[in-house]
Protein backbone atom coordinates (compact mmCIF):
# COMPACT_ATOMS: atom_id res chain seq x y z
CA UNK A 1 0.00 0.00 0.00
CA UNK A 2 1.23 3.47 -0.79
CA UNK A 3 -0.91 6.59 -0.65
CA UNK A 4 -0.40 9.04 -3.51
CA UNK A 5 -0.22 12.74 -2.70
CA UNK A 6 0.28 12.23 1.03
CA UNK A 7 3.83 12.37 2.29
CA UNK A 8 5.07 9.88 4.86
CA UNK A 9 1.88 7.81 5.16
CA UNK A 10 2.86 4.17 4.58
CA UNK A 11 5.37 5.40 2.03
CA UNK A 12 7.26 2.33 0.83
CA UNK A 13 10.85 3.44 0.24
CA UNK A 14 12.45 0.02 -0.35
CA UNK A 15 11.01 -3.30 -1.39
CA UNK A 16 13.31 -6.06 -2.55
CA UNK A 17 13.63 -9.78 -1.93
CA UNK A 18 15.16 -9.16 1.49
CA UNK A 19 13.68 -6.08 3.13
CA UNK A 20 10.68 -3.80 2.93
CA UNK A 21 11.04 -0.35 4.46
CA UNK A 22 8.12 1.97 5.13
CA UNK A 23 8.21 5.57 6.24
CA UNK A 24 5.19 6.83 8.15
CA UNK A 25 4.24 10.01 10.00
CA UNK A 26 2.48 8.14 12.86
CA UNK A 27 3.40 9.65 16.22
CA UNK A 28 0.36 8.98 18.44
CA UNK A 29 -0.07 5.43 19.82
CA UNK A 30 -3.38 4.97 17.96
CA UNK A 31 -1.80 5.86 14.60
CA UNK A 32 1.31 3.79 15.41
CA UNK A 33 -0.86 0.76 16.13
CA UNK A 34 -2.89 1.25 12.93
CA UNK A 35 0.32 1.44 10.88
CA UNK A 36 1.93 -1.65 12.42
CA UNK A 37 -1.31 -3.67 12.34
CA UNK A 38 -1.91 -2.83 8.68
CA UNK A 39 1.61 -3.83 7.68
CA UNK A 40 1.44 -7.02 9.79
CA UNK A 41 -1.88 -7.98 8.21
CA UNK A 42 -0.37 -7.62 4.72
CA UNK A 43 2.81 -9.54 5.64
CA UNK A 44 1.81 -12.19 8.22
CA UNK A 45 5.04 -14.00 9.00
CA UNK A 46 7.65 -11.37 8.21
CA UNK A 47 9.38 -9.92 11.31
CA UNK A 48 8.82 -6.20 11.88
CA UNK A 49 11.22 -3.71 13.43
CA UNK A 50 9.36 -0.55 14.39
CA UNK A 51 11.55 2.56 14.73
CA UNK A 52 9.77 5.43 16.45
CA UNK A 53 11.19 8.94 16.49
CA UNK A 54 9.99 10.64 19.68
CA UNK A 55 10.43 14.21 18.39
CA UNK A 56 6.82 15.18 19.01
CA UNK A 57 6.45 16.96 22.36
CA UNK A 58 3.81 14.55 23.66
CA UNK A 59 5.33 11.32 22.31
CA UNK A 60 7.90 10.99 25.11
CA UNK A 61 5.62 12.04 27.96
CA UNK A 62 3.98 9.78 30.51
CA UNK A 63 0.48 10.40 29.11
CA UNK A 64 1.12 7.62 26.56
CA UNK A 65 2.72 5.15 29.00
CA UNK A 66 -0.25 2.77 29.09
CA UNK A 67 -0.97 3.08 25.35
CA UNK A 68 2.43 2.16 23.87
CA UNK A 69 2.37 -1.59 24.78
CA UNK A 70 -0.84 -2.19 22.80
CA UNK A 71 0.27 0.10 19.99
CA UNK A 72 3.52 -1.86 19.58
CA UNK A 73 2.19 -5.39 20.18
CA UNK A 74 2.61 -6.54 16.54
CA UNK A 75 6.20 -5.32 16.22
CA UNK A 76 8.84 -7.98 16.81
CA UNK A 77 11.46 -5.44 17.88
CA UNK A 78 11.20 -1.77 18.73
CA UNK A 79 13.66 1.13 18.61
CA UNK A 80 12.85 4.54 20.04
CA UNK A 81 14.90 7.51 18.85
CA UNK A 82 14.79 9.64 21.95
CA UNK A 83 14.11 13.34 22.02
CA UNK A 84 17.10 15.27 23.46
CA UNK A 85 14.64 17.15 25.69
CA UNK A 86 13.50 13.91 27.37
CA UNK A 87 15.94 14.18 30.31
CA UNK A 88 14.93 17.79 30.94
CA UNK A 89 11.35 16.82 31.79
CA UNK A 90 10.50 16.10 35.42
CA UNK A 91 10.59 12.33 35.91
CA UNK A 92 6.89 12.20 36.77
CA UNK A 93 6.01 13.69 33.34
CA UNK A 94 8.19 11.55 31.11
CA UNK A 95 7.72 8.09 29.65
CA UNK A 96 9.12 5.47 32.01
CA UNK A 97 11.36 3.48 29.67
CA UNK A 98 12.13 0.80 32.23
CA UNK A 99 8.42 0.02 32.75
CA UNK A 100 7.77 0.22 29.02
CA UNK A 101 10.55 -2.29 28.44
CA UNK A 102 8.99 -4.66 30.99
CA UNK A 103 5.55 -4.35 29.39
CA UNK A 104 6.96 -5.05 25.92
CA UNK A 105 8.87 -8.15 27.01
CA UNK A 106 9.82 -10.61 25.53
CA UNK A 107 10.15 -8.40 22.45
CA UNK A 108 13.43 -6.56 22.20
CA UNK A 109 13.25 -2.86 22.92
CA UNK A 110 16.05 -0.34 22.42
CA UNK A 111 16.21 3.39 22.85
CA UNK A 112 18.86 5.99 22.19
CA UNK A 113 19.32 9.54 21.01
CA UNK A 114 22.48 8.52 19.13
CA UNK A 115 21.97 7.98 15.40
CA UNK A 116 24.86 5.50 15.18
CA UNK A 117 23.42 3.21 17.86
CA UNK A 118 20.01 3.25 16.20
CA UNK A 119 21.57 2.47 12.84
CA UNK A 120 23.52 -0.42 14.39
CA UNK A 121 20.31 -1.95 15.83
CA UNK A 122 18.53 -1.68 12.49
CA UNK A 123 21.36 -3.26 10.50
CA UNK A 124 21.62 -6.01 13.12
CA UNK A 125 17.89 -6.76 12.72
CA UNK A 126 18.29 -6.94 8.95
CA UNK A 127 21.33 -9.22 9.26
CA UNK A 128 19.61 -11.74 11.52
CA UNK A 129 16.44 -12.07 9.41
CA UNK A 130 16.16 -13.67 6.00
CA UNK A 131 13.32 -11.27 5.16
CA UNK A 132 12.13 -8.38 7.30
CA UNK A 133 10.15 -5.15 7.46
CA UNK A 134 11.41 -1.86 8.90
CA UNK A 135 8.99 0.94 9.79
CA UNK A 136 10.50 4.42 10.23
CA UNK A 137 7.81 6.35 12.07
CA UNK A 138 7.20 9.68 13.78
CA UNK A 139 7.24 13.40 13.20
CA UNK A 140 11.03 13.52 13.25
CA UNK A 141 13.34 12.72 10.44
CA UNK A 142 15.16 9.45 9.82
CA UNK A 143 16.90 11.01 6.81
CA UNK A 144 20.35 10.06 8.17
CA UNK A 145 19.28 6.45 8.08
CA UNK A 146 17.00 6.47 5.07
CA UNK A 147 19.75 7.54 2.68
CA UNK A 148 22.12 4.84 3.91
CA UNK A 149 19.47 2.12 3.73
CA UNK A 150 18.55 3.16 0.20
CA UNK A 151 22.21 3.13 -0.86
CA UNK A 152 22.86 -0.29 0.65
CA UNK A 153 19.63 -2.18 -0.05
CA UNK A 154 17.92 -0.42 -2.92
CA UNK A 155 19.02 -2.55 -5.85
CA UNK A 156 15.55 -3.22 -7.23
CA UNK A 157 13.72 0.03 -6.52
CA UNK A 158 14.23 3.66 -7.42
CA UNK A 159 13.17 6.31 -4.94
CA UNK A 160 11.90 9.75 -5.75
CA UNK A 161 11.40 12.13 -2.78
CA UNK A 162 7.83 12.90 -3.93
CA UNK A 163 6.75 9.31 -4.51
CA UNK A 164 8.11 5.80 -4.65
CA UNK A 165 8.32 4.21 -8.07
CA UNK A 166 9.20 0.71 -9.07
CA UNK A 167 12.18 0.62 -11.45
CA UNK A 168 10.03 -0.80 -14.26
CA UNK A 169 7.92 2.36 -14.16
CA UNK A 170 11.04 4.48 -14.64
CA UNK A 171 11.90 2.38 -17.69
CA UNK A 172 8.40 2.72 -19.06
CA UNK A 173 9.40 5.48 -21.49
CA UNK A 174 12.15 3.38 -23.05
CA UNK A 175 10.47 0.00 -23.07
CA UNK A 176 6.89 -1.16 -23.35
CA UNK A 177 5.48 -3.22 -20.49
CA UNK A 178 2.15 -4.88 -20.02
CA UNK A 179 1.58 -3.70 -16.44
CA UNK A 180 -1.26 -6.18 -15.88
CA UNK A 181 0.90 -9.23 -16.58
CA UNK A 182 4.20 -7.48 -15.74
CA UNK A 183 5.76 -8.69 -19.02
CA UNK A 184 8.12 -6.93 -21.38
CA UNK A 185 6.63 -6.36 -24.83
CA UNK A 186 9.37 -4.44 -26.68
CA UNK A 187 11.35 -1.23 -27.06
CA UNK A 188 9.74 2.11 -27.92
CSV table of C-alpha atoms in Angstrom, one decimal:
chain,number,residue,atom,x,y,z
A,1,UNK,CA,0.0,0.0,0.0
A,2,UNK,CA,1.2,3.5,-0.8
A,3,UNK,CA,-0.9,6.6,-0.6
A,4,UNK,CA,-0.4,9.0,-3.5
A,5,UNK,CA,-0.2,12.7,-2.7
A,6,UNK,CA,0.3,12.2,1.0
A,7,UNK,CA,3.8,12.4,2.3
A,8,UNK,CA,5.1,9.9,4.9
A,9,UNK,CA,1.9,7.8,5.2
A,10,UNK,CA,2.9,4.2,4.6
A,11,UNK,CA,5.4,5.4,2.0
A,12,UNK,CA,7.3,2.3,0.8
A,13,UNK,CA,10.8,3.4,0.2
A,14,UNK,CA,12.4,0.0,-0.3
A,15,UNK,CA,11.0,-3.3,-1.4
A,16,UNK,CA,13.3,-6.1,-2.6
A,17,UNK,CA,13.6,-9.8,-1.9
A,18,UNK,CA,15.2,-9.2,1.5
A,19,UNK,CA,13.7,-6.1,3.1
A,20,UNK,CA,10.7,-3.8,2.9
A,21,UNK,CA,11.0,-0.3,4.5
A,22,UNK,CA,8.1,2.0,5.1
A,23,UNK,CA,8.2,5.6,6.2
A,24,UNK,CA,5.2,6.8,8.2
A,25,UNK,CA,4.2,10.0,10.0
A,26,UNK,CA,2.5,8.1,12.9
A,27,UNK,CA,3.4,9.7,16.2
A,28,UNK,CA,0.4,9.0,18.4
A,29,UNK,CA,-0.1,5.4,19.8
A,30,UNK,CA,-3.4,5.0,18.0
A,31,UNK,CA,-1.8,5.9,14.6
A,32,UNK,CA,1.3,3.8,15.4
A,33,UNK,CA,-0.9,0.8,16.1
A,34,UNK,CA,-2.9,1.2,12.9
A,35,UNK,CA,0.3,1.4,10.9
A,36,UNK,CA,1.9,-1.6,12.4
A,37,UNK,CA,-1.3,-3.7,12.3
A,38,UNK,CA,-1.9,-2.8,8.7
A,39,UNK,CA,1.6,-3.8,7.7
A,40,UNK,CA,1.4,-7.0,9.8
A,41,UNK,CA,-1.9,-8.0,8.2
A,42,UNK,CA,-0.4,-7.6,4.7
A,43,UNK,CA,2.8,-9.5,5.6
A,44,UNK,CA,1.8,-12.2,8.2
A,45,UNK,CA,5.0,-14.0,9.0
A,46,UNK,CA,7.7,-11.4,8.2
A,47,UNK,CA,9.4,-9.9,11.3
A,48,UNK,CA,8.8,-6.2,11.9
A,49,UNK,CA,11.2,-3.7,13.4
A,50,UNK,CA,9.4,-0.6,14.4
A,51,UNK,CA,11.6,2.6,14.7
A,52,UNK,CA,9.8,5.4,16.4
A,53,UNK,CA,11.2,8.9,16.5
A,54,UNK,CA,10.0,10.6,19.7
A,55,UNK,CA,10.4,14.2,18.4
A,56,UNK,CA,6.8,15.2,19.0
A,57,UNK,CA,6.5,17.0,22.4
A,58,UNK,CA,3.8,14.5,23.7
A,59,UNK,CA,5.3,11.3,22.3
A,60,UNK,CA,7.9,11.0,25.1
A,61,UNK,CA,5.6,12.0,28.0
A,62,UNK,CA,4.0,9.8,30.5
A,63,UNK,CA,0.5,10.4,29.1
A,64,UNK,CA,1.1,7.6,26.6
A,65,UNK,CA,2.7,5.1,29.0
A,66,UNK,CA,-0.3,2.8,29.1
A,67,UNK,CA,-1.0,3.1,25.3
A,68,UNK,CA,2.4,2.2,23.9
A,69,UNK,CA,2.4,-1.6,24.8
A,70,UNK,CA,-0.8,-2.2,22.8
A,71,UNK,CA,0.3,0.1,20.0
A,72,UNK,CA,3.5,-1.9,19.6
A,73,UNK,CA,2.2,-5.4,20.2
A,74,UNK,CA,2.6,-6.5,16.5
A,75,UNK,CA,6.2,-5.3,16.2
A,76,UNK,CA,8.8,-8.0,16.8
A,77,UNK,CA,11.5,-5.4,17.9
A,78,UNK,CA,11.2,-1.8,18.7
A,79,UNK,CA,13.7,1.1,18.6
A,80,UNK,CA,12.9,4.5,20.0
A,81,UNK,CA,14.9,7.5,18.9
A,82,UNK,CA,14.8,9.6,22.0
A,83,UNK,CA,14.1,13.3,22.0
A,84,UNK,CA,17.1,15.3,23.5
A,85,UNK,CA,14.6,17.2,25.7
A,86,UNK,CA,13.5,13.9,27.4
A,87,UNK,CA,15.9,14.2,30.3
A,88,UNK,CA,14.9,17.8,30.9
A,89,UNK,CA,11.3,16.8,31.8
A,90,UNK,CA,10.5,16.1,35.4
A,91,UNK,CA,10.6,12.3,35.9
A,92,UNK,CA,6.9,12.2,36.8
A,93,UNK,CA,6.0,13.7,33.3
A,94,UNK,CA,8.2,11.5,31.1
A,95,UNK,CA,7.7,8.1,29.6
A,96,UNK,CA,9.1,5.5,32.0
A,97,UNK,CA,11.4,3.5,29.7
A,98,UNK,CA,12.1,0.8,32.2
A,99,UNK,CA,8.4,0.0,32.7
A,100,UNK,CA,7.8,0.2,29.0
A,101,UNK,CA,10.6,-2.3,28.4
A,102,UNK,CA,9.0,-4.7,31.0
A,103,UNK,CA,5.6,-4.4,29.4
A,104,UNK,CA,7.0,-5.1,25.9
A,105,UNK,CA,8.9,-8.1,27.0
A,106,UNK,CA,9.8,-10.6,25.5
A,107,UNK,CA,10.2,-8.4,22.4
A,108,UNK,CA,13.4,-6.6,22.2
A,109,UNK,CA,13.2,-2.9,22.9
A,110,UNK,CA,16.1,-0.3,22.4
A,111,UNK,CA,16.2,3.4,22.8
A,112,UNK,CA,18.9,6.0,22.2
A,113,UNK,CA,19.3,9.5,21.0
A,114,UNK,CA,22.5,8.5,19.1
A,115,UNK,CA,22.0,8.0,15.4
A,116,UNK,CA,24.9,5.5,15.2
A,117,UNK,CA,23.4,3.2,17.9
A,118,UNK,CA,20.0,3.3,16.2
A,119,UNK,CA,21.6,2.5,12.8
A,120,UNK,CA,23.5,-0.4,14.4
A,121,UNK,CA,20.3,-1.9,15.8
A,122,UNK,CA,18.5,-1.7,12.5
A,123,UNK,CA,21.4,-3.3,10.5
A,124,UNK,CA,21.6,-6.0,13.1
A,125,UNK,CA,17.9,-6.8,12.7
A,126,UNK,CA,18.3,-6.9,8.9
A,127,UNK,CA,21.3,-9.2,9.3
A,128,UNK,CA,19.6,-11.7,11.5
A,129,UNK,CA,16.4,-12.1,9.4
A,130,UNK,CA,16.2,-13.7,6.0
A,131,UNK,CA,13.3,-11.3,5.2
A,132,UNK,CA,12.1,-8.4,7.3
A,133,UNK,CA,10.1,-5.1,7.5
A,134,UNK,CA,11.4,-1.9,8.9
A,135,UNK,CA,9.0,0.9,9.8
A,136,UNK,CA,10.5,4.4,10.2
A,137,UNK,CA,7.8,6.4,12.1
A,138,UNK,CA,7.2,9.7,13.8
A,139,UNK,CA,7.2,13.4,13.2
A,140,UNK,CA,11.0,13.5,13.2
A,141,UNK,CA,13.3,12.7,10.4
A,142,UNK,CA,15.2,9.5,9.8
A,143,UNK,CA,16.9,11.0,6.8
A,144,UNK,CA,20.4,10.1,8.2
A,145,UNK,CA,19.3,6.4,8.1
A,146,UNK,CA,17.0,6.5,5.1
A,147,UNK,CA,19.8,7.5,2.7
A,148,UNK,CA,22.1,4.8,3.9
A,149,UNK,CA,19.5,2.1,3.7
A,150,UNK,CA,18.6,3.2,0.2
A,151,UNK,CA,22.2,3.1,-0.9
A,152,UNK,CA,22.9,-0.3,0.6
A,153,UNK,CA,19.6,-2.2,-0.1
A,154,UNK,CA,17.9,-0.4,-2.9
A,155,UNK,CA,19.0,-2.5,-5.9
A,156,UNK,CA,15.5,-3.2,-7.2
A,157,UNK,CA,13.7,0.0,-6.5
A,158,UNK,CA,14.2,3.7,-7.4
A,159,UNK,CA,13.2,6.3,-4.9
A,160,UNK,CA,11.9,9.8,-5.8
A,161,UNK,CA,11.4,12.1,-2.8
A,162,UNK,CA,7.8,12.9,-3.9
A,163,UNK,CA,6.7,9.3,-4.5
A,164,UNK,CA,8.1,5.8,-4.7
A,165,UNK,CA,8.3,4.2,-8.1
A,166,UNK,CA,9.2,0.7,-9.1
A,167,UNK,CA,12.2,0.6,-11.4
A,168,UNK,CA,10.0,-0.8,-14.3
A,169,UNK,CA,7.9,2.4,-14.2
A,170,UNK,CA,11.0,4.5,-14.6
A,171,UNK,CA,11.9,2.4,-17.7
A,172,UNK,CA,8.4,2.7,-19.1
A,173,UNK,CA,9.4,5.5,-21.5
A,174,UNK,CA,12.1,3.4,-23.0
A,175,UNK,CA,10.5,0.0,-23.1
A,176,UNK,CA,6.9,-1.2,-23.4
A,177,UNK,CA,5.5,-3.2,-20.5
A,178,UNK,CA,2.2,-4.9,-20.0
A,179,UNK,CA,1.6,-3.7,-16.4
A,180,UNK,CA,-1.3,-6.2,-15.9
A,181,UNK,CA,0.9,-9.2,-16.6
A,182,UNK,CA,4.2,-7.5,-15.7
A,183,UNK,CA,5.8,-8.7,-19.0
A,184,UNK,CA,8.1,-6.9,-21.4
A,185,UNK,CA,6.6,-6.4,-24.8
A,186,UNK,CA,9.4,-4.4,-26.7
A,187,UNK,CA,11.3,-1.2,-27.1
A,188,UNK,CA,9.7,2.1,-27.9
